[in-house]
Amino acid sequence: MEKVSLKTALGIVSVALVAFSGIMAETAMNVTFPVLTKVFNTNLNLIQWVTTAYLLAVTVMVTTSAYLTKRFSSRMLWLVSVFIFIIGTLIAGLANNIPVLLLGRILEGISAGIAMPLVFNVVVATVPHAKIGVWMGLAALVVSLAPSFGPTYGGVLVDTLGWRSIFFILLIAPILSLILGWRTVVAIERYPVKQKFDALAFSLLSIFLIVTLLVVNQLEQGRVNWLLVSIIIVTLVAFIWRGRHSKQSFLDLKLFTEVKFVALLLPISLYMFVMLGLNLIIPTFLQEVLHTSSFLAGFSLLPGSLIGAFLNPIFGRVYDLKGAKLPLYVGNWIFTIVVLIMAIWTQHLALISIIMLYIVFIIGRNMAFTGAQTAALVDVPASEKSDATAIIQTLQMFMGALGTTVGALLQAKLGGLHGFQIFGYLSIIIAILILGLIMLYFNASKKNA
């Protein structure tokens, strides 16, 4: 049986550490929102842009990953992502106002936007097919450890050394990445691109993503900016037209004509929407409604995230042995049951019950998410894998940003308790929709067999 060398393993871990760093900073900052609203004398809806700006930067940058992977070596991309992250983290840690803090977060997002798809591209390019599920799970494990530790890490530091220390201490991760990866991150096989980068398509998609979140964010004022809605429609239509007719290189939109790919792409992004929405809602609910400390609010997510992260390789192994059906169906049913309980019994939830429910939630979510992401990438031809990775990462990051925005919006408009409850009911609808998409995927698989 083919084995994965230590050098390959360390290279994968080194790249994953950069993605880990960005996600760690993002999830650690969620528990600081009540503190930052006082420090900068503003409201929660503005402060949540500390997370949303990061996620938007990741999303926009990930859209370029297919081109970057074909145009530049994986080693160069890794080094660039490390140094951009270090610069952004220093800026954020030294920020004395929100615009400077957002600049630092955007730079961190650009770094993570390079590193996150690169991790999975390296796995797909260097790991034998028989072990692809396990190593996709291991790559997800490194990245998933960030949301596991992030809220607790942030909560401890906010209560002791202050919010700025979140950034300064986090610099350990990119430095460790440099040490481990200097001799192990090597260039992977590329499919060189001869066409120029399609800057117009990139600009249209970026405008669409950013303006969409702005429109959702403005709903707190109870109004819809129809000019911005018009921009959303125009840029989306223009982007699709450009993608179908351009001779330049950006994203291969032909993947959206593949029923099997789309049927898994949507669940992947919807799982991210619900998880990042809850990752913002739960700590805020605990602090504002149950009056727990920042530490306990952050700690509430740690056991579930940690257990889910370490189970990812096992879920990958299940995929290797049994295929996608078991993890997708079982994982989604667990996910559905937990969000149903959260929605119905929101007002009766306490710290311990939230911790237990979140553990089960993450197990179900990660089981289905890992299976869906692996199956989606395995199904596409080798020459299209970087495009598939870029599309998957783009949409899941955008939906994660949207989940954060919707979560903050619901709690700002309805309060911590009712905002949590309504988000739970929304998650039930999403779970049912995902079930339908999973069924569509397996039906399409039978027809193609």
CSV table of C-alpha atoms in Angstrom, one decimal:
chain,number,residue,atom,x,y,z
A,1,MET,CA,0.0,0.0,0.0
A,2,GLU,CA,1.3,3.5,-0.9
A,3,LYS,CA,2.4,5.5,2.0
A,4,VAL,CA,2.6,9.3,2.6
A,5,SER,CA,6.2,10.4,3.4
A,6,LEU,CA,7.1,12.5,6.4
A,7,LYS,CA,8.2,15.3,4.1
A,8,THR,CA,4.8,15.4,2.4
A,9,ALA,CA,3.0,15.3,5.7
A,10,LEU,CA,5.0,18.2,7.2
A,11,GLY,CA,4.5,20.2,4.0
A,12,ILE,CA,0.7,19.7,4.3
A,13,VAL,CA,0.8,20.7,8.0
A,14,SER,CA,3.0,23.8,7.3
A,15,VAL,CA,0.5,25.1,4.7
A,16,ALA,CA,-2.4,24.3,6.9
A,17,LEU,CA,-0.9,26.2,9.8
A,18,VAL,CA,-1.3,29.5,7.9
A,19,ALA,CA,-5.0,28.8,7.3
A,20,PHE,CA,-5.2,27.7,11.0
A,21,SER,CA,-3.8,31.1,12.0
A,22,GLY,CA,-6.4,33.1,10.1
A,23,ILE,CA,-9.3,31.1,11.4
A,24,MET,CA,-7.9,31.2,14.9
A,25,ALA,CA,-7.9,35.0,14.8
A,26,GLU,CA,-11.4,35.0,13.4
A,27,THR,CA,-13.0,32.7,15.9
A,28,ALA,CA,-11.0,34.2,18.8
A,29,MET,CA,-12.4,37.7,18.0
A,30,ASN,CA,-16.0,36.6,18.2
A,31,VAL,CA,-15.9,36.5,22.0
A,32,THR,CA,-14.4,40.0,22.1
A,33,PHE,CA,-17.4,41.7,20.5
A,34,PRO,CA,-19.1,42.9,23.8
A,35,VAL,CA,-15.7,44.3,24.9
A,36,LEU,CA,-14.9,45.9,21.5
A,37,THR,CA,-18.2,47.7,21.4
A,38,LYS,CA,-17.2,49.4,24.6
A,39,VAL,CA,-13.5,50.0,23.6
A,40,PHE,CA,-14.5,51.6,20.3
A,41,ASN,CA,-17.8,53.1,21.6
A,42,THR,CA,-19.9,51.5,18.8
A,43,ASN,CA,-22.6,48.8,18.3
A,44,LEU,CA,-22.5,45.1,17.6
A,45,ASN,CA,-23.6,45.4,14.0
A,46,LEU,CA,-20.5,47.5,13.2
A,47,ILE,CA,-18.1,45.4,15.3
A,48,GLN,CA,-19.1,42.2,13.6
A,49,TRP,CA,-17.3,43.5,10.5
A,50,VAL,CA,-14.1,42.6,12.3
A,51,THR,CA,-15.2,39.0,11.4
A,52,THR,CA,-17.1,39.8,8.2
A,53,ALA,CA,-14.3,41.8,6.7
A,54,TYR,CA,-11.9,38.9,7.3
A,55,LEU,CA,-14.3,36.4,5.8
A,56,LEU,CA,-14.9,38.7,2.8
A,57,ALA,CA,-11.2,39.1,2.2
A,58,VAL,CA,-10.8,35.3,2.4
A,59,THR,CA,-13.7,34.8,0.0
A,60,VAL,CA,-12.5,37.3,-2.6
A,61,MET,CA,-8.9,36.0,-2.4
A,62,VAL,CA,-10.0,32.4,-2.8
A,63,THR,CA,-11.7,33.2,-6.1
A,64,THR,CA,-8.2,33.8,-7.5
A,65,SER,CA,-6.8,30.5,-6.1
A,66,ALA,CA,-7.4,28.4,-9.3
A,67,TYR,CA,-5.4,30.9,-11.4
A,68,LEU,CA,-2.7,31.4,-8.7
A,69,THR,CA,-2.2,27.7,-8.4
A,70,LYS,CA,-1.7,27.3,-12.1
A,71,ARG,CA,0.4,30.5,-12.4
A,72,PHE,CA,2.7,30.2,-9.4
A,73,SER,CA,4.5,27.4,-7.5
A,74,SER,CA,2.9,26.2,-4.3
A,75,ARG,CA,6.0,27.1,-2.4
A,76,MET,CA,5.9,30.7,-3.5
A,77,LEU,CA,2.2,31.0,-2.6
A,78,TRP,CA,2.8,29.5,0.8
A,79,LEU,CA,5.6,32.0,1.6
A,80,VAL,CA,3.6,35.0,0.4
A,81,SER,CA,0.6,33.9,2.6
A,82,VAL,CA,2.9,33.6,5.7
A,83,PHE,CA,4.4,37.1,5.3
A,84,ILE,CA,1.1,38.8,4.6
A,85,PHE,CA,-0.4,37.2,7.6
A,86,ILE,CA,2.5,38.4,9.9
A,87,ILE,CA,2.1,41.9,8.6
A,88,GLY,CA,-1.7,41.9,9.0
A,89,THR,CA,-1.5,40.5,12.5
A,90,LEU,CA,0.9,43.2,13.6
A,91,ILE,CA,-1.3,45.9,12.2
A,92,ALA,CA,-4.4,44.5,13.9
A,93,GLY,CA,-2.7,44.1,17.2
A,94,LEU,CA,-1.5,47.7,17.2
A,95,ALA,CA,-4.8,49.2,15.9
A,96,ASN,CA,-6.2,52.1,17.8
A,97,ASN,CA,-9.4,52.5,15.7
A,98,ILE,CA,-11.8,50.3,13.8
A,99,PRO,CA,-10.5,51.1,10.2
A,100,VAL,CA,-6.9,50.1,11.1
A,101,LEU,CA,-8.2,47.0,12.9
A,102,LEU,CA,-10.2,46.1,9.7
A,103,LEU,CA,-7.1,46.6,7.6
A,104,GLY,CA,-5.2,44.1,9.6
A,105,ARG,CA,-8.1,41.7,9.5
A,106,ILE,CA,-8.3,42.1,5.7
A,107,LEU,CA,-4.6,41.3,5.3
A,108,GLU,CA,-5.1,38.2,7.5
A,109,GLY,CA,-8.0,37.2,5.3
A,110,ILE,CA,-5.9,37.6,2.1
A,111,SER,CA,-3.3,35.3,3.6
A,112,ALA,CA,-5.9,32.7,4.6
A,113,GLY,CA,-7.5,33.0,1.2
A,114,ILE,CA,-4.3,31.9,-0.4
A,115,ALA,CA,-3.5,29.2,2.1
A,116,MET,CA,-6.9,27.5,2.6
A,117,PRO,CA,-7.4,26.2,-1.0
A,118,LEU,CA,-3.7,25.5,-1.2
A,119,VAL,CA,-3.9,23.0,1.6
A,120,PHE,CA,-6.4,20.9,-0.2
A,121,ASN,CA,-4.7,21.3,-3.6
A,122,VAL,CA,-1.5,20.0,-2.0
A,123,VAL,CA,-3.3,17.0,-0.5
A,124,VAL,CA,-5.0,16.1,-3.8
A,125,ALA,CA,-1.7,16.5,-5.7
A,126,THR,CA,0.6,14.6,-3.3
A,127,VAL,CA,-1.5,11.9,-1.5
A,128,PRO,CA,-2.3,8.5,-3.0
A,129,HIS,CA,-5.9,8.1,-4.0
A,130,ALA,CA,-6.5,5.2,-1.6
A,131,LYS,CA,-5.7,7.6,1.3
A,132,ILE,CA,-7.3,10.8,0.0
A,133,GLY,CA,-10.2,10.6,2.5
A,134,VAL,CA,-8.0,10.3,5.5
A,135,TRP,CA,-5.7,13.1,4.5
A,136,MET,CA,-8.5,15.4,3.5
A,137,GLY,CA,-9.7,14.7,7.1
A,138,LEU,CA,-6.2,15.4,8.5
A,139,ALA,CA,-5.9,18.6,6.6
A,140,ALA,CA,-9.4,19.6,7.9
A,141,LEU,CA,-8.2,18.6,11.4
A,142,VAL,CA,-5.4,21.1,11.4
A,143,VAL,CA,-7.7,23.8,10.1
A,144,SER,CA,-10.6,22.8,12.4
A,145,LEU,CA,-8.4,23.0,15.5
A,146,ALA,CA,-8.6,26.8,15.0
A,147,PRO,CA,-12.3,27.1,15.7
A,148,SER,CA,-11.8,24.6,18.5
A,149,PHE,CA,-9.3,26.7,20.4
A,150,GLY,CA,-10.2,30.1,19.1
A,151,PRO,CA,-13.1,31.1,21.3
A,152,THR,CA,-11.5,29.8,24.5
A,153,TYR,CA,-8.1,31.3,23.5
A,154,GLY,CA,-9.9,34.6,22.9
A,155,GLY,CA,-11.9,34.5,26.0
A,156,VAL,CA,-8.9,33.7,28.3
A,157,LEU,CA,-6.9,36.6,26.8
A,158,VAL,CA,-9.7,39.1,26.9
A,159,ASP,CA,-10.2,38.4,30.6
A,160,THR,CA,-6.4,38.5,31.4
A,161,LEU,CA,-4.0,40.2,28.9
A,162,GLY,CA,-6.5,42.1,26.8
A,163,TRP,CA,-7.8,41.7,23.2
A,164,ARG,CA,-4.6,42.9,21.5
A,165,SER,CA,-2.7,39.9,22.9
A,166,ILE,CA,-4.9,37.7,20.8
A,167,PHE,CA,-2.9,38.8,17.7
A,168,PHE,CA,0.6,39.0,19.2
A,169,ILE,CA,0.6,35.5,20.7
A,170,LEU,CA,-0.9,34.2,17.4
A,171,LEU,CA,2.3,35.1,15.6
A,172,ILE,CA,3.7,31.8,16.9
A,173,ALA,CA,1.7,29.9,14.3
A,174,PRO,CA,3.2,31.4,11.1
A,175,ILE,CA,6.7,31.3,12.5
A,176,LEU,CA,6.2,27.6,13.2
A,177,SER,CA,4.9,27.2,9.7
A,178,LEU,CA,8.1,28.7,8.3
A,179,ILE,CA,10.3,26.4,10.5
A,180,LEU,CA,8.4,23.2,9.5
A,181,GLY,CA,7.8,24.1,5.9
A,182,TRP,CA,11.1,25.6,4.8
A,183,ARG,CA,12.4,22.3,3.5
A,184,THR,CA,9.2,20.4,3.1
A,185,VAL,CA,6.8,22.7,1.1
A,186,VAL,CA,7.8,22.0,-2.5
A,187,ALA,CA,6.2,22.7,-5.8
A,188,ILE,CA,3.4,20.4,-6.8
A,189,GLU,CA,2.3,19.4,-10.3
A,190,ARG,CA,0.6,22.3,-12.1
A,191,TYR,CA,-1.5,22.7,-15.2
A,192,PRO,CA,0.1,25.9,-16.5
A,193,VAL,CA,-2.2,28.6,-17.7
A,194,LYS,CA,-1.4,30.6,-20.9
A,195,GLN,CA,-4.3,33.0,-20.7
A,196,LYS,CA,-4.0,36.3,-18.8
A,197,PHE,CA,-5.8,36.7,-15.5
A,198,ASP,CA,-9.4,37.9,-16.1
A,199,ALA,CA,-9.4,41.0,-13.9
A,200,LEU,CA,-12.8,42.0,-15.1
A,201,ALA,CA,-14.4,38.8,-14.0
A,202,PHE,CA,-12.6,38.9,-10.7
A,203,SER,CA,-13.8,42.5,-10.1
A,204,LEU,CA,-17.4,41.7,-11.0
A,205,LEU,CA,-17.5,38.7,-8.6
A,206,SER,CA,-15.8,40.7,-5.8
A,207,ILE,CA,-18.3,43.5,-6.2
A,208,PHE,CA,-21.2,41.0,-6.1
A,209,LEU,CA,-20.0,39.3,-2.9
A,210,ILE,CA,-19.2,42.5,-1.0
A,211,VAL,CA,-22.4,44.4,-2.0
A,212,THR,CA,-24.6,41.3,-1.2
A,213,LEU,CA,-23.2,41.4,2.4
A,214,LEU,CA,-23.7,45.1,2.6
A,215,VAL,CA,-27.4,44.7,1.7
A,216,VAL,CA,-27.9,42.0,4.3
A,217,ASN,CA,-26.1,44.1,6.9
A,218,GLN,CA,-28.3,47.2,6.2
A,219,LEU,CA,-31.4,45.2,7.0
A,220,GLU,CA,-30.9,46.1,10.6
A,221,GLN,CA,-32.2,49.5,9.8
A,222,GLY,CA,-35.3,47.9,8.4
A,223,ARG,CA,-34.8,49.1,4.8
A,224,VAL,CA,-33.6,47.8,1.5
A,225,ASN,CA,-31.2,49.8,-0.6
A,226,TRP,CA,-32.6,49.1,-4.1
A,227,LEU,CA,-29.6,50.7,-5.8
A,228,LEU,CA,-27.3,48.1,-4.1
A,229,VAL,CA,-29.8,45.3,-5.0
A,230,SER,CA,-29.6,46.5,-8.7
A,231,ILE,CA,-25.8,46.4,-8.5
A,232,ILE,CA,-26.0,42.8,-7.2
A,233,ILE,CA,-28.2,41.7,-10.1
A,234,VAL,CA,-26.1,43.5,-12.7
A,235,THR,CA,-22.7,42.3,-11.5
A,236,LEU,CA,-24.0,38.7,-11.2
A,237,VAL,CA,-25.4,38.6,-14.7
A,238,ALA,CA,-22.3,40.3,-16.1
A,239,PHE,CA,-20.0,37.9,-14.3
A,240,ILE,CA,-21.9,34.9,-15.7
A,241,TRP,CA,-21.8,36.4,-19.2
A,242,ARG,CA,-18.1,37.2,-18.8
A,243,GLY,CA,-17.3,33.7,-17.6
A,244,ARG,CA,-19.0,32.1,-20.6
A,245,HIS,CA,-17.4,34.3,-23.2
A,246,SER,CA,-14.0,35.4,-21.9
A,247,LYS,CA,-10.8,33.9,-23.4
A,248,GLN,CA,-8.9,34.9,-20.2
A,249,SER,CA,-8.5,32.7,-17.1
A,250,PHE,CA,-10.3,33.0,-13.8
A,251,LEU,CA,-12.8,30.3,-12.7
A,252,ASP,CA,-14.1,27.5,-14.8
A,253,LEU,CA,-17.9,28.1,-14.6
A,254,LYS,CA,-18.6,24.9,-16.6
A,255,LEU,CA,-18.5,23.1,-13.2
A,256,PHE,CA,-21.8,24.7,-12.4
A,257,THR,CA,-23.4,22.6,-15.2
A,258,GLU,CA,-22.4,19.4,-13.3
A,259,VAL,CA,-25.4,18.3,-11.2
A,260,LYS,CA,-23.3,16.1,-8.9
A,261,PHE,CA,-20.8,18.9,-8.2
A,262,VAL,CA,-23.5,21.5,-7.5
A,263,ALA,CA,-25.5,19.1,-5.4
A,264,LEU,CA,-22.5,18.8,-3.0
A,265,LEU,CA,-21.3,22.4,-3.3
A,266,LEU,CA,-24.5,23.9,-1.9
A,267,PRO,CA,-24.5,21.7,1.3
A,268,ILE,CA,-20.8,22.4,1.9
A,269,SER,CA,-21.6,26.2,1.9
A,270,LEU,CA,-24.8,25.9,3.9
A,271,TYR,CA,-23.0,23.9,6.6
A,272,MET,CA,-20.5,26.7,6.9
A,273,PHE,CA,-23.3,29.3,7.1
A,274,VAL,CA,-24.9,27.6,10.0
A,275,MET,CA,-21.7,26.8,11.9
A,276,LEU,CA,-20.2,30.3,11.7
A,277,GLY,CA,-23.6,31.8,12.5
A,278,LEU,CA,-23.8,29.7,15.7
A,279,ASN,CA,-20.2,30.4,16.5
A,280,LEU,CA,-21.1,34.1,16.8
A,281,ILE,CA,-24.6,33.7,18.3
A,282,ILE,CA,-23.7,31.2,21.1
A,283,PRO,CA,-21.0,33.2,22.8
A,284,THR,CA,-23.1,36.4,22.6
A,285,PHE,CA,-26.1,34.6,23.9
A,286,LEU,CA,-24.2,33.2,26.9
A,287,GLN,CA,-22.7,36.6,27.8
A,288,GLU,CA,-25.8,38.8,27.2
A,289,VAL,CA,-28.6,36.4,28.2
A,290,LEU,CA,-27.0,34.0,30.7
A,291,HIS,CA,-24.4,36.6,31.8
A,292,THR,CA,-21.4,34.2,31.7
A,293,SER,CA,-17.9,35.4,31.5
A,294,SER,CA,-16.0,35.8,28.2
A,295,PHE,CA,-13.9,32.8,29.1
A,296,LEU,CA,-17.0,30.5,29.7
A,297,ALA,CA,-18.7,31.9,26.5
A,298,GLY,CA,-15.6,31.0,24.5
A,299,PHE,CA,-15.1,27.7,26.3
A,300,SER,CA,-18.6,26.6,25.4
A,301,LEU,CA,-17.5,25.9,21.8
A,302,LEU,CA,-14.2,24.2,22.7
A,303,PRO,CA,-15.3,20.6,23.6
A,304,GLY,CA,-17.4,20.2,20.5
A,305,SER,CA,-15.0,21.8,18.1
A,306,LEU,CA,-12.1,19.8,19.5
A,307,ILE,CA,-13.9,16.5,19.4
A,308,GLY,CA,-15.1,17.2,15.8
A,309,ALA,CA,-11.7,18.2,14.7
A,310,PHE,CA,-10.0,15.0,15.9
A,311,LEU,CA,-12.8,12.9,14.4
A,312,ASN,CA,-12.3,14.4,10.9
A,313,PRO,CA,-9.6,11.8,9.9
A,314,ILE,CA,-11.9,9.1,11.1
A,315,PHE,CA,-14.7,10.5,9.0
A,316,GLY,CA,-12.3,10.6,6.1
A,317,ARG,CA,-11.4,6.9,6.7
A,318,VAL,CA,-15.1,6.0,6.7
A,319,TYR,CA,-15.4,7.7,3.3
A,320,ASP,CA,-12.4,5.7,2.0
A,321,LEU,CA,-14.0,2.4,3.2
A,322,LYS,CA,-17.7,3.0,2.7
A,323,GLY,CA,-18.0,5.9,0.2
A,324,ALA,CA,-20.0,9.1,0.6
A,325,LYS,CA,-23.4,7.8,1.5
A,326,LEU,CA,-22.9,6.8,5.1
A,327,PRO,CA,-21.2,10.1,6.3
A,328,LEU,CA,-23.5,12.3,4.3
A,329,TYR,CA,-26.8,10.8,5.4
A,330,VAL,CA,-25.9,10.1,9.0
A,331,GLY,CA,-24.1,13.4,9.5
A,332,ASN,CA,-27.0,15.4,8.1
A,333,TRP,CA,-29.6,13.6,10.3
A,334,ILE,CA,-27.5,14.4,13.4
A,335,PHE,CA,-27.1,18.0,12.3
A,336,THR,CA,-30.9,18.3,11.7
A,337,ILE,CA,-31.9,16.8,15.1
A,338,VAL,CA,-29.5,19.2,17.0
A,339,VAL,CA,-30.7,22.4,15.3
A,340,LEU,CA,-34.3,21.3,15.9
A,341,ILE,CA,-33.6,20.9,19.6
A,342,MET,CA,-31.8,24.3,19.8
A,343,ALA,CA,-34.7,26.0,18.1
A,344,ILE,CA,-37.5,24.5,20.2
A,345,TRP,CA,-35.8,24.7,23.6
A,346,THR,CA,-33.7,27.9,23.2
A,347,GLN,CA,-35.2,29.6,26.3
A,348,HIS,CA,-34.4,26.6,28.4
A,349,LEU,CA,-30.8,26.2,27.4
A,350,ALA,CA,-28.0,26.5,30.0
A,351,LEU,CA,-24.3,26.5,29.7
A,352,ILE,CA,-23.9,22.7,30.1
A,353,SER,CA,-26.8,21.9,27.7
A,354,ILE,CA,-25.3,24.2,25.1
A,355,ILE,CA,-21.9,22.5,25.4
A,356,MET,CA,-23.4,19.1,25.0
A,357,LEU,CA,-25.6,20.1,22.0
A,358,TYR,CA,-22.7,21.8,20.3
A,359,ILE,CA,-20.6,18.6,20.7
A,360,VAL,CA,-23.3,16.5,18.8
A,361,PHE,CA,-23.9,19.3,16.3
A,362,ILE,CA,-20.2,19.5,15.3
A,363,ILE,CA,-20.0,15.7,15.0
A,364,GLY,CA,-22.9,15.6,12.6
A,365,ARG,CA,-21.8,18.7,10.7
A,366,ASN,CA,-18.2,17.6,10.3
A,367,MET,CA,-19.1,14.1,9.3
A,368,ALA,CA,-21.3,15.3,6.4
A,369,PHE,CA,-19.1,18.3,5.6
A,370,THR,CA,-15.9,16.2,5.2
A,371,GLY,CA,-17.7,13.6,3.1
A,372,ALA,CA,-19.3,16.2,0.9
A,373,GLN,CA,-16.0,18.1,0.3
A,374,THR,CA,-14.0,14.9,-0.4
A,375,ALA,CA,-16.6,13.5,-2.8
A,376,ALA,CA,-16.9,16.9,-4.7
A,377,LEU,CA,-13.2,17.0,-5.3
A,378,VAL,CA,-12.7,13.3,-6.1
A,379,ASP,CA,-15.5,13.5,-8.8
A,380,VAL,CA,-13.9,16.2,-11.0
A,381,PRO,CA,-11.0,15.6,-13.5
A,382,ALA,CA,-7.5,16.4,-12.3
A,383,SER,CA,-7.2,19.5,-14.6
A,384,GLU,CA,-10.3,21.0,-13.0
A,385,LYS,CA,-9.5,20.2,-9.3
A,386,SER,CA,-8.0,23.7,-8.6
A,387,ASP,CA,-11.1,25.4,-10.1
A,388,ALA,CA,-13.3,23.1,-8.0
A,389,THR,CA,-11.4,23.8,-4.9
A,390,ALA,CA,-11.6,27.6,-5.6
A,391,ILE,CA,-15.3,27.5,-6.1
A,392,ILE,CA,-15.9,25.4,-3.0
A,393,GLN,CA,-13.8,27.5,-0.8
A,394,THR,CA,-15.2,30.8,-2.2
A,395,LEU,CA,-18.8,29.8,-1.7
A,396,GLN,CA,-18.3,28.4,1.8
A,397,MET,CA,-16.4,31.4,2.9
A,398,PHE,CA,-19.0,33.8,1.5
A,399,MET,CA,-21.8,31.8,3.2
A,400,GLY,CA,-19.7,31.8,6.4
A,401,ALA,CA,-19.5,35.6,6.2
A,402,LEU,CA,-23.3,35.7,5.5
A,403,GLY,CA,-24.0,33.4,8.4
A,404,THR,CA,-22.0,35.7,10.7
A,405,THR,CA,-23.9,38.8,9.3
A,406,VAL,CA,-27.3,37.1,9.7
A,407,GLY,CA,-26.5,36.0,13.2
A,408,ALA,CA,-25.4,39.4,14.3
A,409,LEU,CA,-28.4,41.0,12.5
A,410,LEU,CA,-31.0,38.7,14.2
A,411,GLN,CA,-29.5,39.3,17.7
A,412,ALA,CA,-29.2,43.0,17.1
A,413,LYS,CA,-32.9,43.2,16.0
A,414,LEU,CA,-34.5,40.5,18.2
A,415,GLY,CA,-32.1,40.2,21.2
A,416,GLY,CA,-29.8,37.4,22.2
A,417,LEU,CA,-32.6,34.9,23.1
A,418,HIS,CA,-35.0,35.3,20.2
A,419,GLY,CA,-32.2,35.9,17.7
A,420,PHE,CA,-30.8,32.5,18.6
A,421,GLN,CA,-34.2,30.9,18.3
A,422,ILE,CA,-35.0,32.3,14.9
A,423,PHE,CA,-31.6,31.3,13.6
A,424,GLY,CA,-32.3,27.8,14.9
A,425,TYR,CA,-35.6,27.6,12.9
A,426,LEU,CA,-33.7,28.9,9.8
A,427,SER,CA,-31.1,26.1,10.3
A,428,ILE,CA,-33.9,23.5,10.3
A,429,ILE,CA,-35.1,24.7,6.9
A,430,ILE,CA,-31.4,24.5,5.7
A,431,ALA,CA,-31.0,21.0,7.0
A,432,ILE,CA,-34.1,19.8,5.1
A,433,LEU,CA,-32.8,21.5,1.9
A,434,ILE,CA,-29.4,19.8,2.3
A,435,LEU,CA,-31.2,16.4,2.6
A,436,GLY,CA,-32.8,17.0,-0.7
A,437,LEU,CA,-29.5,18.0,-2.3
A,438,ILE,CA,-27.8,14.9,-1.0
A,439,MET,CA,-30.6,12.7,-2.5
A,440,LEU,CA,-30.1,14.6,-5.8
A,441,TYR,CA,-26.4,13.8,-5.7
A,442,PHE,CA,-26.8,10.1,-5.2
A,443,ASN,CA,-29.6,10.0,-7.8
A,444,ALA,CA,-27.3,11.7,-10.3
A,445,SER,CA,-24.5,9.3,-9.4
A,446,LYS,CA,-26.7,6.3,-10.2
A,447,LYS,CA,-27.5,7.8,-13.6
A,448,ASN,CA,-23.8,8.3,-14.4
A,449,ALA,CA,-22.8,4.9,-13.3
